[in-house]
Short mmCIF file of C-alpha atoms in Angstrom, two decimals:
data_model
loop_
_atom_site.label_atom_id
_atom_site.label_comp_id
_atom_site.label_asym_id
_atom_site.label_seq_id
_atom_site.Cartn_x
_atom_site.Cartn_y
_atom_site.Cartn_z
CA MET A 1 -0.28 -0.27 0.21
CA VAL A 2 1.24 3.58 0.07
CA GLU A 3 1.01 6.63 1.91
CA GLY A 4 1.98 9.95 2.61
CA GLY A 5 0.63 13.32 0.34
CA PRO A 6 2.48 13.99 -3.20
CA GLY A 7 6.12 13.81 -2.83
CA GLU A 8 5.93 12.21 0.38
CA GLU A 9 4.69 8.63 -0.59
CA PHE A 10 5.72 5.81 0.90
CA VAL A 11 5.48 1.97 0.30
CA SER A 12 5.01 -0.51 2.68
CA GLY A 13 6.76 -4.48 2.23
CA ILE A 14 5.20 -7.51 1.96
CA SER A 15 6.83 -10.82 2.59
CA GLY A 16 6.00 -14.29 2.26
CA HIS A 17 5.95 -17.79 -0.45
CA PRO A 18 4.79 -15.73 -3.45
CA PHE A 19 1.95 -18.57 -2.91
CA GLY A 20 1.89 -18.79 0.47
CA PRO A 21 0.06 -16.12 3.53
CA ILE A 22 0.45 -12.62 2.75
CA GLN A 23 2.48 -10.20 5.56
CA PHE A 24 4.12 -6.81 6.14
CA THR A 25 7.57 -7.15 6.88
CA GLY A 26 6.69 -3.14 8.69
CA GLU A 27 9.44 -1.51 6.46
CA ARG A 28 8.30 1.58 4.82
CA HIS A 29 9.99 2.82 1.91
CA ALA A 30 10.15 6.19 0.27
CA LEU A 31 8.39 5.29 -3.41
CA SER A 32 10.68 7.30 -5.14
CA GLN A 33 13.89 5.80 -3.47
CA VAL A 34 11.95 2.27 -4.72
CA LYS A 35 11.69 0.57 -8.34
CA LEU A 36 8.52 -0.80 -8.58
CA LEU A 37 7.82 -4.33 -9.98
CA ALA A 38 4.51 -6.53 -10.32
CA PRO A 39 2.51 -6.14 -6.75
CA MET A 40 1.92 -9.93 -7.13
CA LEU A 41 2.70 -13.09 -8.64
CA PRO A 42 -0.85 -15.12 -8.84
CA SER A 43 -0.20 -18.68 -9.51
CA LYS A 44 -3.72 -17.41 -11.60
CA VAL A 45 -5.74 -14.29 -12.89
CA VAL A 46 -9.32 -14.19 -13.00
CA ALA A 47 -10.76 -12.26 -15.53
CA ILE A 48 -14.21 -11.70 -15.81
CA GLY A 49 -15.81 -9.90 -19.06
CA LYS A 50 -18.67 -8.18 -20.14
CA ASN A 51 -19.07 -6.83 -16.62
CA TYR A 52 -20.55 -2.79 -17.89
CA ALA A 53 -22.90 -3.19 -19.42
CA GLU A 54 -22.11 -0.49 -22.33
CA HIS A 55 -19.16 -2.57 -22.81
CA ALA A 56 -21.06 -5.57 -22.93
CA ARG A 57 -22.78 -3.78 -25.64
CA GLU A 58 -20.24 -2.13 -27.96
CA MET A 59 -19.38 -5.47 -27.54
CA GLY A 60 -22.21 -6.76 -29.73
CA GLY A 61 -24.28 -8.32 -26.90
CA GLU A 62 -25.43 -8.09 -23.47
CA VAL A 63 -24.71 -8.97 -19.92
CA PRO A 64 -24.26 -12.42 -19.44
CA ASP A 65 -27.09 -13.69 -16.96
CA GLU A 66 -24.17 -15.12 -14.42
CA PRO A 67 -20.66 -13.53 -14.44
CA LEU A 68 -18.61 -14.40 -17.19
CA VAL A 69 -15.20 -16.39 -16.10
CA PHE A 70 -12.08 -16.54 -18.10
CA LEU A 71 -8.43 -16.84 -17.32
CA LYS A 72 -4.86 -15.47 -18.01
CA PRO A 73 -1.43 -17.43 -17.36
CA SER A 74 0.55 -15.42 -14.55
CA THR A 75 3.72 -15.32 -17.27
CA SER A 76 1.02 -12.27 -18.83
CA VAL A 77 1.40 -10.69 -15.46
CA ILE A 78 3.66 -7.47 -15.39
CA GLY A 79 4.74 -4.15 -13.63
CA PRO A 80 4.27 -0.55 -13.50
CA SER A 81 7.19 1.16 -16.40
CA GLU A 82 8.13 -2.40 -17.61
CA ALA A 83 6.78 -3.14 -21.55
CA VAL A 84 3.78 -4.86 -23.59
CA ALA A 85 4.78 -6.67 -26.39
CA TYR A 86 2.37 -6.34 -29.74
CA PRO A 87 2.93 -9.51 -30.95
CA VAL A 88 3.58 -8.83 -34.56
CA GLY A 89 3.09 -11.32 -37.41
CA LEU A 90 0.14 -12.96 -35.03
CA SER A 91 -2.00 -9.94 -33.85
CA ARG A 92 -3.37 -6.78 -36.24
CA ARG A 93 -5.22 -5.70 -33.34
CA VAL A 94 -3.92 -5.71 -29.83
CA ASP A 95 -6.91 -3.11 -27.22
CA PHE A 96 -6.07 -1.45 -23.61
CA GLU A 97 -8.66 -2.66 -20.99
CA GLY A 98 -8.50 -1.19 -17.97
CA GLU A 99 -9.73 -2.53 -15.08
CA LEU A 100 -9.94 -2.56 -10.93
CA ALA A 101 -8.28 -5.96 -9.99
CA VAL A 102 -8.59 -7.65 -7.00
CA VAL A 103 -5.87 -9.43 -4.92
CA ILE A 104 -6.90 -12.31 -2.87
CA GLY A 105 -5.14 -12.30 0.20
CA ARG A 106 -6.25 -16.31 1.85
CA LEU A 107 -6.39 -19.67 1.05
CA CYS A 108 -10.14 -20.11 0.24
CA ARG A 109 -13.36 -21.93 -1.41
CA GLU A 110 -17.18 -21.62 -1.56
CA VAL A 111 -17.55 -18.21 0.08
CA PRO A 112 -20.67 -16.83 0.64
CA VAL A 113 -21.38 -12.92 -0.34
CA GLU A 114 -21.77 -11.74 2.94
CA ARG A 115 -17.79 -12.87 3.97
CA ALA A 116 -16.26 -11.97 1.07
CA HIS A 117 -14.59 -9.38 2.11
CA GLU A 118 -12.89 -11.66 4.59
CA VAL A 119 -10.53 -12.76 2.31
CA VAL A 120 -9.15 -9.83 0.06
CA PHE A 121 -5.68 -8.62 0.41
CA GLY A 122 -6.45 -5.02 -1.32
CA TYR A 123 -7.09 -3.94 -4.86
CA THR A 124 -5.11 -2.59 -7.92
CA CYS A 125 -5.12 -1.36 -11.17
CA ALA A 126 -4.84 -3.45 -14.41
CA ASN A 127 -4.93 -3.92 -18.29
CA ASP A 128 -6.48 -6.57 -19.48
CA VAL A 129 -4.55 -6.79 -22.82
CA THR A 130 -6.23 -8.20 -25.38
CA ALA A 131 -5.39 -9.31 -28.92
CA ARG A 132 -8.80 -8.39 -30.32
CA ASP A 133 -8.73 -10.86 -34.07
CA LEU A 134 -7.71 -13.54 -32.37
CA GLN A 135 -10.37 -13.25 -29.59
CA LYS A 136 -13.15 -13.24 -32.47
CA LYS A 137 -11.33 -15.63 -34.44
CA ASP A 138 -11.08 -17.98 -31.32
CA VAL A 139 -14.64 -17.65 -29.63
CA GLN A 140 -12.68 -18.41 -26.49
CA PHE A 141 -10.22 -16.33 -25.30
CA THR A 142 -6.98 -18.22 -24.29
CA ARG A 143 -4.56 -17.28 -26.91
CA ALA A 144 -5.72 -14.00 -27.26
CA LYS A 145 -5.44 -12.89 -23.56
CA GLY A 146 -2.58 -15.13 -22.24
CA PHE A 147 0.15 -13.45 -23.89
CA ASP A 148 3.26 -12.74 -22.26
CA THR A 149 3.25 -8.97 -20.99
CA PHE A 150 -1.01 -8.83 -21.80
CA CYS A 151 -1.69 -8.22 -18.06
CA PRO A 152 -0.01 -4.74 -16.54
CA LEU A 153 -0.18 -4.53 -12.54
CA GLY A 154 0.05 -2.02 -10.20
CA PRO A 155 1.47 0.82 -8.85
CA TRP A 156 0.77 -0.65 -5.86
CA ILE A 157 -1.97 -2.78 -3.96
CA GLN A 158 -3.68 -0.52 -2.01
CA THR A 159 -5.05 -2.95 1.19
CA GLU A 160 -8.12 0.39 3.36
CA LEU A 161 -9.72 1.67 0.42
CA ASP A 162 -13.89 0.94 -0.42
CA PRO A 163 -14.29 0.09 -4.19
CA ALA A 164 -17.53 0.16 -4.64
CA ASP A 165 -17.60 3.49 -6.05
CA LEU A 166 -14.61 4.35 -7.61
CA GLY A 167 -13.50 6.56 -10.51
CA ILE A 168 -11.51 4.56 -13.98
CA THR A 169 -10.04 6.46 -16.04
CA THR A 170 -7.88 4.96 -19.43
CA LYS A 171 -5.82 6.72 -20.95
CA VAL A 172 -3.39 6.75 -24.50
CA ASN A 173 -0.96 9.11 -24.80
CA GLY A 174 -2.21 11.44 -22.34
CA GLU A 175 -6.03 10.96 -24.22
CA VAL A 176 -9.28 9.92 -22.57
CA ARG A 177 -10.66 6.55 -23.86
CA GLN A 178 -12.08 5.07 -20.71
CA SER A 179 -14.03 7.22 -18.20
CA SER A 180 -16.55 5.49 -15.66
CA ARG A 181 -16.78 4.44 -12.34
CA THR A 182 -16.35 0.74 -9.95
CA SER A 183 -20.51 2.02 -9.05
CA LYS A 184 -21.52 0.09 -12.86
CA LEU A 185 -20.29 -2.98 -12.27
CA MET A 186 -22.90 -5.42 -12.76
CA TYR A 187 -22.32 -8.39 -11.05
CA ASP A 188 -20.02 -6.64 -7.85
CA ILE A 189 -17.36 -7.59 -6.04
CA PRO A 190 -18.56 -9.82 -2.99
CA ALA A 191 -20.24 -11.63 -6.01
CA LEU A 192 -17.84 -12.05 -8.28
CA ILE A 193 -15.97 -13.85 -5.46
CA ALA A 194 -18.33 -16.18 -4.28
CA HIS A 195 -19.03 -17.20 -8.02
CA VAL A 196 -15.38 -17.89 -8.66
CA SER A 197 -14.49 -19.38 -5.16
CA ALA A 198 -17.28 -22.11 -5.87
CA VAL A 199 -15.80 -23.43 -9.07
CA MET A 200 -12.12 -23.31 -7.64
CA THR A 201 -10.30 -22.48 -4.84
CA LEU A 202 -7.81 -19.11 -4.40
CA ILE A 203 -4.93 -18.76 -2.84
CA PRO A 204 -2.66 -15.89 -1.55
CA GLY A 205 -1.95 -13.88 -4.40
CA ASP A 206 -4.74 -14.66 -6.94
CA VAL A 207 -6.38 -12.05 -8.35
CA ILE A 208 -9.34 -11.47 -10.05
CA LEU A 209 -9.94 -8.47 -12.83
CA THR A 210 -13.49 -7.04 -12.40
CA GLY A 211 -13.93 -5.83 -15.68
CA THR A 212 -13.97 -3.33 -18.00
CA PRO A 213 -16.04 0.16 -18.67
CA GLU A 214 -16.73 0.71 -22.45
CA GLY A 215 -14.49 2.36 -24.67
CA VAL A 216 -11.80 -0.39 -25.26
CA GLY A 217 -9.67 0.66 -28.47
CA PRO A 218 -7.30 -0.38 -30.52
CA LEU A 219 -3.13 0.10 -29.40
CA GLU A 220 0.44 0.41 -31.52
CA ILE A 221 3.59 0.75 -31.10
CA GLY A 222 5.04 3.38 -29.31
CA ASP A 223 1.89 3.91 -27.40
CA GLU A 224 1.75 4.74 -24.00
CA VAL A 225 -1.21 3.49 -21.72
CA SER A 226 -2.26 4.73 -18.21
CA VAL A 227 -5.03 3.30 -16.37
CA SER A 228 -6.00 5.76 -13.18
CA ILE A 229 -8.43 4.27 -10.31
CA GLU A 230 -9.07 7.02 -7.51
CA GLY A 231 -7.40 6.00 -4.44
CA ILE A 232 -5.24 3.68 -5.33
CA GLY A 233 -2.77 5.72 -8.60
CA THR A 234 -1.41 4.83 -12.25
CA LEU A 235 -0.48 1.79 -13.27
CA SER A 236 1.18 3.25 -16.87
CA ASN A 237 3.10 0.69 -19.35
CA ARG A 238 4.52 1.65 -23.07
CA VAL A 239 3.83 -0.40 -26.25
CA VAL A 240 6.65 -2.03 -27.51
CA SER A 241 7.79 -4.55 -30.89
CA ARG A 242 7.35 -8.41 -29.38
#
């Protein structure tokens, strides 16, 4: 998590095995003195599709009757300021998708909605980068969503936050392309945790991507894409040729 005002921010360190219990070390570091990596190495990234009504419509459909779940591999995860590698020769359209990400803090399964808050460690920004042409071609999402570098996370995990109504904005080269609020999620975070954990065990460090609002669009090599979420911060990554 990050604390302090502008110019004097501090981040708190965490320790433990990547898939074990998450604990704070008690150490605090000035943000200006550290290099930020991906804040978590998840065993799996569980993503939710079409969870904003307007995005569902822009993709040519309605909101699903239940959360639409797919997976991104852990090898797709990168941190802030790391490069998104455009898979030239394999895809001709790569899109940004700014999202709020939930980081799981404890081993859990079959979590009731009313207890979902007990298994959350915190929240961060995410970009569910997608090879849109391959998504349409393949029907299922594994290849389109699974390329290395296609899941930027960061800049840190905010542990003290009410995620119910946060502003979320995506910019490409400084131009706003997505602007919405998490209050527009069709299935809220407790509902998503209950739904996903009914299917699979979640372990510490696992990440749930809650869906992207309307306004998704293509990226080009050289673009800088930034996802900002109120109360968390900004995740920025540049696009390079793979």
